[in-house]
mmCIF file of C-alpha atoms in Angstrom:
data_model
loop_
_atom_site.group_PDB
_atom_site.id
_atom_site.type_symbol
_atom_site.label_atom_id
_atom_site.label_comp_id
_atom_site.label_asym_id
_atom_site.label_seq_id
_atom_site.Cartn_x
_atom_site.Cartn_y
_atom_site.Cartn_z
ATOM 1 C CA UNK A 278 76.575 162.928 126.699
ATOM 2 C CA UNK A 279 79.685 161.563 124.252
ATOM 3 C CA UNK A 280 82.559 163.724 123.722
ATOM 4 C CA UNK A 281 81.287 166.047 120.830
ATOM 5 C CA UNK A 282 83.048 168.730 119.407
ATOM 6 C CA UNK A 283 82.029 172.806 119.671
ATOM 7 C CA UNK A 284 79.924 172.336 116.058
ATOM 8 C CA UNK A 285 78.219 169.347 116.879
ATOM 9 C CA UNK A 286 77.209 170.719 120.038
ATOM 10 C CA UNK A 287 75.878 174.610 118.599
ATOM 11 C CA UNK A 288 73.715 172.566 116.465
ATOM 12 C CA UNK A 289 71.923 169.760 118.673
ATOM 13 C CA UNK A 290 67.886 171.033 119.113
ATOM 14 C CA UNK A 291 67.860 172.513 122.416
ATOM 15 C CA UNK A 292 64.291 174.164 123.140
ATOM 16 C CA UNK A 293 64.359 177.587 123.256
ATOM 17 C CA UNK A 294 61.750 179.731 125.768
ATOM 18 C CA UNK A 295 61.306 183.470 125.007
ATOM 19 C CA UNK A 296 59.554 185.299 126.690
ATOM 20 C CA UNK A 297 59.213 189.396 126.683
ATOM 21 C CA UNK A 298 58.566 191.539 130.104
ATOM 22 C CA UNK A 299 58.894 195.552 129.848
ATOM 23 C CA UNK A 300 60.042 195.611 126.109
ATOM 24 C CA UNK A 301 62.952 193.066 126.357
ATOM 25 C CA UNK A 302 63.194 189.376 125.305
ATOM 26 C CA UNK A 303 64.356 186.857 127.952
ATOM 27 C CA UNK A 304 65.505 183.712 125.891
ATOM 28 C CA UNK A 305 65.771 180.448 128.640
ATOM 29 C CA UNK A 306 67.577 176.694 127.913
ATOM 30 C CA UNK A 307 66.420 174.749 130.487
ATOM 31 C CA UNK A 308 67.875 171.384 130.194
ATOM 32 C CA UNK A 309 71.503 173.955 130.155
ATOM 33 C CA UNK A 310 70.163 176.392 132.610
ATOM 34 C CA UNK A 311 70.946 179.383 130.161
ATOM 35 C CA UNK A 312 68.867 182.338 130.499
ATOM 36 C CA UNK A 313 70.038 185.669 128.091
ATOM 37 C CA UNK A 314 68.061 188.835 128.111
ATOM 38 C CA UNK A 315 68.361 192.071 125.050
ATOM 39 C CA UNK A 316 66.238 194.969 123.536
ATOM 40 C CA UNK A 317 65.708 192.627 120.180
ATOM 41 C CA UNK A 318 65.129 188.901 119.927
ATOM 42 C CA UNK A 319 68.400 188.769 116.966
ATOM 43 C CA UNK A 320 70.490 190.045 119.849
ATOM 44 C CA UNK A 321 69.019 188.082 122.175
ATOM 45 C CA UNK A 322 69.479 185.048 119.909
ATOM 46 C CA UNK A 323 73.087 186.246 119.361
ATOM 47 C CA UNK A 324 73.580 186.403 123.147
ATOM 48 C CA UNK A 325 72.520 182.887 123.419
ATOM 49 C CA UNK A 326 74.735 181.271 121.053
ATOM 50 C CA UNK A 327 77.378 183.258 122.861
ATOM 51 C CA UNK A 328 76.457 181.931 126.376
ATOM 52 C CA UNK A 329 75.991 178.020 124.814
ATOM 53 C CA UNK A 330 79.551 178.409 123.791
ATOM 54 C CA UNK A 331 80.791 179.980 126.806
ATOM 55 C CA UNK A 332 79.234 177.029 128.650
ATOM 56 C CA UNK A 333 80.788 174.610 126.065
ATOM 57 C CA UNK A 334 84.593 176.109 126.266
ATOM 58 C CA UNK A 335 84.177 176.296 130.767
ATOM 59 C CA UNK A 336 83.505 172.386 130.338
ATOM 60 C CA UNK A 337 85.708 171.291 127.800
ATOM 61 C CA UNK A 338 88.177 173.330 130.206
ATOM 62 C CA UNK A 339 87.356 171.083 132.941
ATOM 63 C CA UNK A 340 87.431 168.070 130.403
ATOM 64 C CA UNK A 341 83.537 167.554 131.839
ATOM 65 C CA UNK A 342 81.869 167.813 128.574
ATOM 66 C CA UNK A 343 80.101 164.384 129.435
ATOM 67 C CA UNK A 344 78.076 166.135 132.112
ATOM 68 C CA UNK A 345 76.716 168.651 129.546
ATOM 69 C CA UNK A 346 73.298 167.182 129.140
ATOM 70 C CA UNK A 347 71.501 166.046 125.623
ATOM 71 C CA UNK A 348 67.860 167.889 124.137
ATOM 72 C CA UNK A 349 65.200 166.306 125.694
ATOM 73 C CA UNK A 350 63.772 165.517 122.335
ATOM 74 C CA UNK A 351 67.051 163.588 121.622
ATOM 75 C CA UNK A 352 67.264 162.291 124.951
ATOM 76 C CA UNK A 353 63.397 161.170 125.063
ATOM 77 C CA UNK A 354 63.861 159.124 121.087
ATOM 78 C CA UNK A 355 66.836 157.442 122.173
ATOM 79 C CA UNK A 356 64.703 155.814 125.149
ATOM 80 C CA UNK A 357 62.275 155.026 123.006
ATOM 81 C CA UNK A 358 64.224 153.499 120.379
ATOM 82 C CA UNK A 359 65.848 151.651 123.420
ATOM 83 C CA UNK A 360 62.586 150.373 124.788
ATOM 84 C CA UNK A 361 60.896 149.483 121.186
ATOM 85 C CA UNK A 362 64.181 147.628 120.787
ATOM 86 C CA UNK A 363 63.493 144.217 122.200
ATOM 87 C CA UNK A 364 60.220 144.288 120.343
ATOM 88 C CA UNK A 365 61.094 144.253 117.222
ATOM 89 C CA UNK A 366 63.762 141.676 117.678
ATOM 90 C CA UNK A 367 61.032 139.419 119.033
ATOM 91 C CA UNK A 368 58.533 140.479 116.048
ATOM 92 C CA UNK A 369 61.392 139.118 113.843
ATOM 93 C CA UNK A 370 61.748 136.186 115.460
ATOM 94 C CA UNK A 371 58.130 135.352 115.446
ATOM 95 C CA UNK A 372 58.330 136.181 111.150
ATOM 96 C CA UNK A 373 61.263 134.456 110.429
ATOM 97 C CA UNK A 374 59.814 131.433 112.795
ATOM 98 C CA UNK A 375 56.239 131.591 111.072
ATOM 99 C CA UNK A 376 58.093 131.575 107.680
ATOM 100 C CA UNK A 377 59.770 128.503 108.143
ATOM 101 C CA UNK A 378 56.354 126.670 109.517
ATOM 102 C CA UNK A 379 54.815 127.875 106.643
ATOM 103 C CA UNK A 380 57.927 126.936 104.602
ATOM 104 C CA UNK A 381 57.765 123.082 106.214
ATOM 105 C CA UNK A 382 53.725 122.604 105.565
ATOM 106 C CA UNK A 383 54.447 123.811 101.824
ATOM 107 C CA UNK A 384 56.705 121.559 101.671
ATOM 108 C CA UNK A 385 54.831 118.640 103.292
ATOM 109 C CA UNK A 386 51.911 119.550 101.051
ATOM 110 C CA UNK A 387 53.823 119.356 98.240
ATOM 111 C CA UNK A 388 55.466 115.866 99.012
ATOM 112 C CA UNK A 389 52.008 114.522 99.612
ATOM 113 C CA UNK A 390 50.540 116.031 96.543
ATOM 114 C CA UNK A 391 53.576 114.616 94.767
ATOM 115 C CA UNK A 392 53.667 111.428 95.900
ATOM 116 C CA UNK A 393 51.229 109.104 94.027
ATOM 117 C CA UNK A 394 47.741 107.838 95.647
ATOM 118 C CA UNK A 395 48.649 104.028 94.676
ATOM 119 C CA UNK A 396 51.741 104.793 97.244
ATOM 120 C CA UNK A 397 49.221 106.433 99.884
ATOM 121 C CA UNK A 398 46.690 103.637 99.546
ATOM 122 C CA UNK A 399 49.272 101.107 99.863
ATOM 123 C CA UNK A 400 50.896 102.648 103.051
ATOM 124 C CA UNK A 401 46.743 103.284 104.396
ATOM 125 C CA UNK A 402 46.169 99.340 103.617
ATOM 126 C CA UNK A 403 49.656 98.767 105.537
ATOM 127 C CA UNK A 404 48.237 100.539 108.108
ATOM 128 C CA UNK A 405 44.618 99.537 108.633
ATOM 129 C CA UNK A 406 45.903 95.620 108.168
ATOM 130 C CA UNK A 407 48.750 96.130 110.994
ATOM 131 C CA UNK A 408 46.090 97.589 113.272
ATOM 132 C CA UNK A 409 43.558 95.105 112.774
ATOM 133 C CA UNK A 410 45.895 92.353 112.815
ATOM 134 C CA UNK A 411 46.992 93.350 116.075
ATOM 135 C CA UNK A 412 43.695 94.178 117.452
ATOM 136 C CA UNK A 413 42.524 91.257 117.277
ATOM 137 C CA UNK A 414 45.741 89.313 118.562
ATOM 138 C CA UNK A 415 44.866 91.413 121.726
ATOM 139 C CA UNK A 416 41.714 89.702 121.776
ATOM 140 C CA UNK A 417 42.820 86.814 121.132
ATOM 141 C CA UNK A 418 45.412 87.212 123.929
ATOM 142 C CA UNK A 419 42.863 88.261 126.159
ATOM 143 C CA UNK A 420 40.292 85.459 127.008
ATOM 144 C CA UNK A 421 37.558 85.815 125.128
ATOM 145 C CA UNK A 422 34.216 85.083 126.919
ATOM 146 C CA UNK A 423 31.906 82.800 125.319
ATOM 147 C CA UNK A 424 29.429 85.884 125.048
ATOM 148 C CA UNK A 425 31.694 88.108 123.261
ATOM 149 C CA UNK A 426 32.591 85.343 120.440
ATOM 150 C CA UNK A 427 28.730 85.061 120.155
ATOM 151 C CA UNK A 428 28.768 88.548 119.479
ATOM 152 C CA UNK A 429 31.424 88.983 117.583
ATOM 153 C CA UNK A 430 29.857 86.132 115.355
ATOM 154 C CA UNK A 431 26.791 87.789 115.205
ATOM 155 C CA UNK A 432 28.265 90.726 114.143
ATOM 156 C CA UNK A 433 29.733 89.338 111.013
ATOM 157 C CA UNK A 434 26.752 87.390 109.879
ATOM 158 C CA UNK A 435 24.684 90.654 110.072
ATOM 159 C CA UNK A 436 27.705 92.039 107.897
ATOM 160 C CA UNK A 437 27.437 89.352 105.321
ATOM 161 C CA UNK A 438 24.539 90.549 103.467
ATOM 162 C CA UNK A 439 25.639 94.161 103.423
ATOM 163 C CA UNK A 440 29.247 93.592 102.386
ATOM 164 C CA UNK A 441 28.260 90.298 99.862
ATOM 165 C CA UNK A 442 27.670 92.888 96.526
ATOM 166 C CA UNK A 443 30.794 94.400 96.998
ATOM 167 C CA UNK A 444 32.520 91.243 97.418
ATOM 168 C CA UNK A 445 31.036 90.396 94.279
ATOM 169 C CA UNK A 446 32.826 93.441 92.601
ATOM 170 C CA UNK A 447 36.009 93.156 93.689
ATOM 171 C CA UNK A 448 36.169 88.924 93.235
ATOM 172 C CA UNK A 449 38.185 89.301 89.675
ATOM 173 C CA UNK A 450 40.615 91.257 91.729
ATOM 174 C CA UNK A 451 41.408 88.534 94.104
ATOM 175 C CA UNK A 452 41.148 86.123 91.617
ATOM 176 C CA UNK A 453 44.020 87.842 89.394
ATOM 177 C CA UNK A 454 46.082 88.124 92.616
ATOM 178 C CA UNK A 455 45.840 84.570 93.420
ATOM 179 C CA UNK A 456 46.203 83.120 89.422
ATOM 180 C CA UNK A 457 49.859 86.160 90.107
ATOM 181 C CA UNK A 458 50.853 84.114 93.230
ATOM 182 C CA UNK A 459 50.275 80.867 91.845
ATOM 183 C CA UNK A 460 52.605 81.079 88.637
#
């Protein structure tokens, strides 16, 4: 226990047993080892408070009022405040860490919604011509068996007829690029 001084110390919530044998009320502390007996409980209370203070002033005499010992209720919350302690630091972490995650996609979300789809389709077509590009330097690299250029040619006449409408559609737009890169 702290140092404390004589008020503090009448007030903290010791339990109090009473118990009455033969017409008179025995009042026990445990935790202080206190035990007052009297005809009426109000005396017996009175003789309590008296003995509590007694026991108080013989400590504070022998400047050993640390060894007086704390309720057991008060005893018992501060260990459990102690051991719910590191909990709830790490259930703080984990919110403030989940906010910022969900903080960063918002964000992200919002930059992609933002930014316009001619941008995304350009960067996609970057992407996609990069990868085929150097796909097919790697076969290239590679040797190429006869069989697999046979295939590779078959392949892309069996294409031809599916892709040739849409090629069809999209002719004025290579034809505009090309009259653009001419002049």
């Amino acid at each position: 226990m702290q140092k404390i001084d004589k008020a503090e110390f009448m007030g903290l919530p010791y339990i109090v047993e009473v118990e009455k044998r033969e017409g008179r009320f025995f009042l026990v502390i445990p935790e202080l080892s206190l035990v007052v007996s009297a005809d009426d409980i109000a005396t017996a209370f009175e003789a309590l408070d008296r003995a509590k203070q007694e026991l108080f002033e013989k400590h504070q005499e022998l400047d050993r009022l640390a060894d007086l010992p704390m309720p057991k209720k008060t005893v018992a919350r501060a260990k459990l405040k102690k051991s719910l302690m590191p909990f709830f630091i790490k259930a703080a972490t984990v919110a403030v860490v989940g906010a910022m995650l969900i903080g960063a996609a918002n964000i992200s979300i919002i930059y992609t919604l933002q930014t316009s789809p001619k941008k995304l389709a350009l960067y996609a077509n970057r992407v996609f011509t990069k990868n085929f590009v150097a796909e097919f330097d790697r076969l290239h690299r590679e040797e190429m068996t006869p069989e697999k250029k046979a295939q590779i040619r078959a392949a892309i006449r069996s294409a031809i007829p599916i892709l040739k409408p849409y090629a069809q559609e999209l002719r004025p737009l290579f034809e505009t690029a090309l009259e653009d890169s001419k002049s």
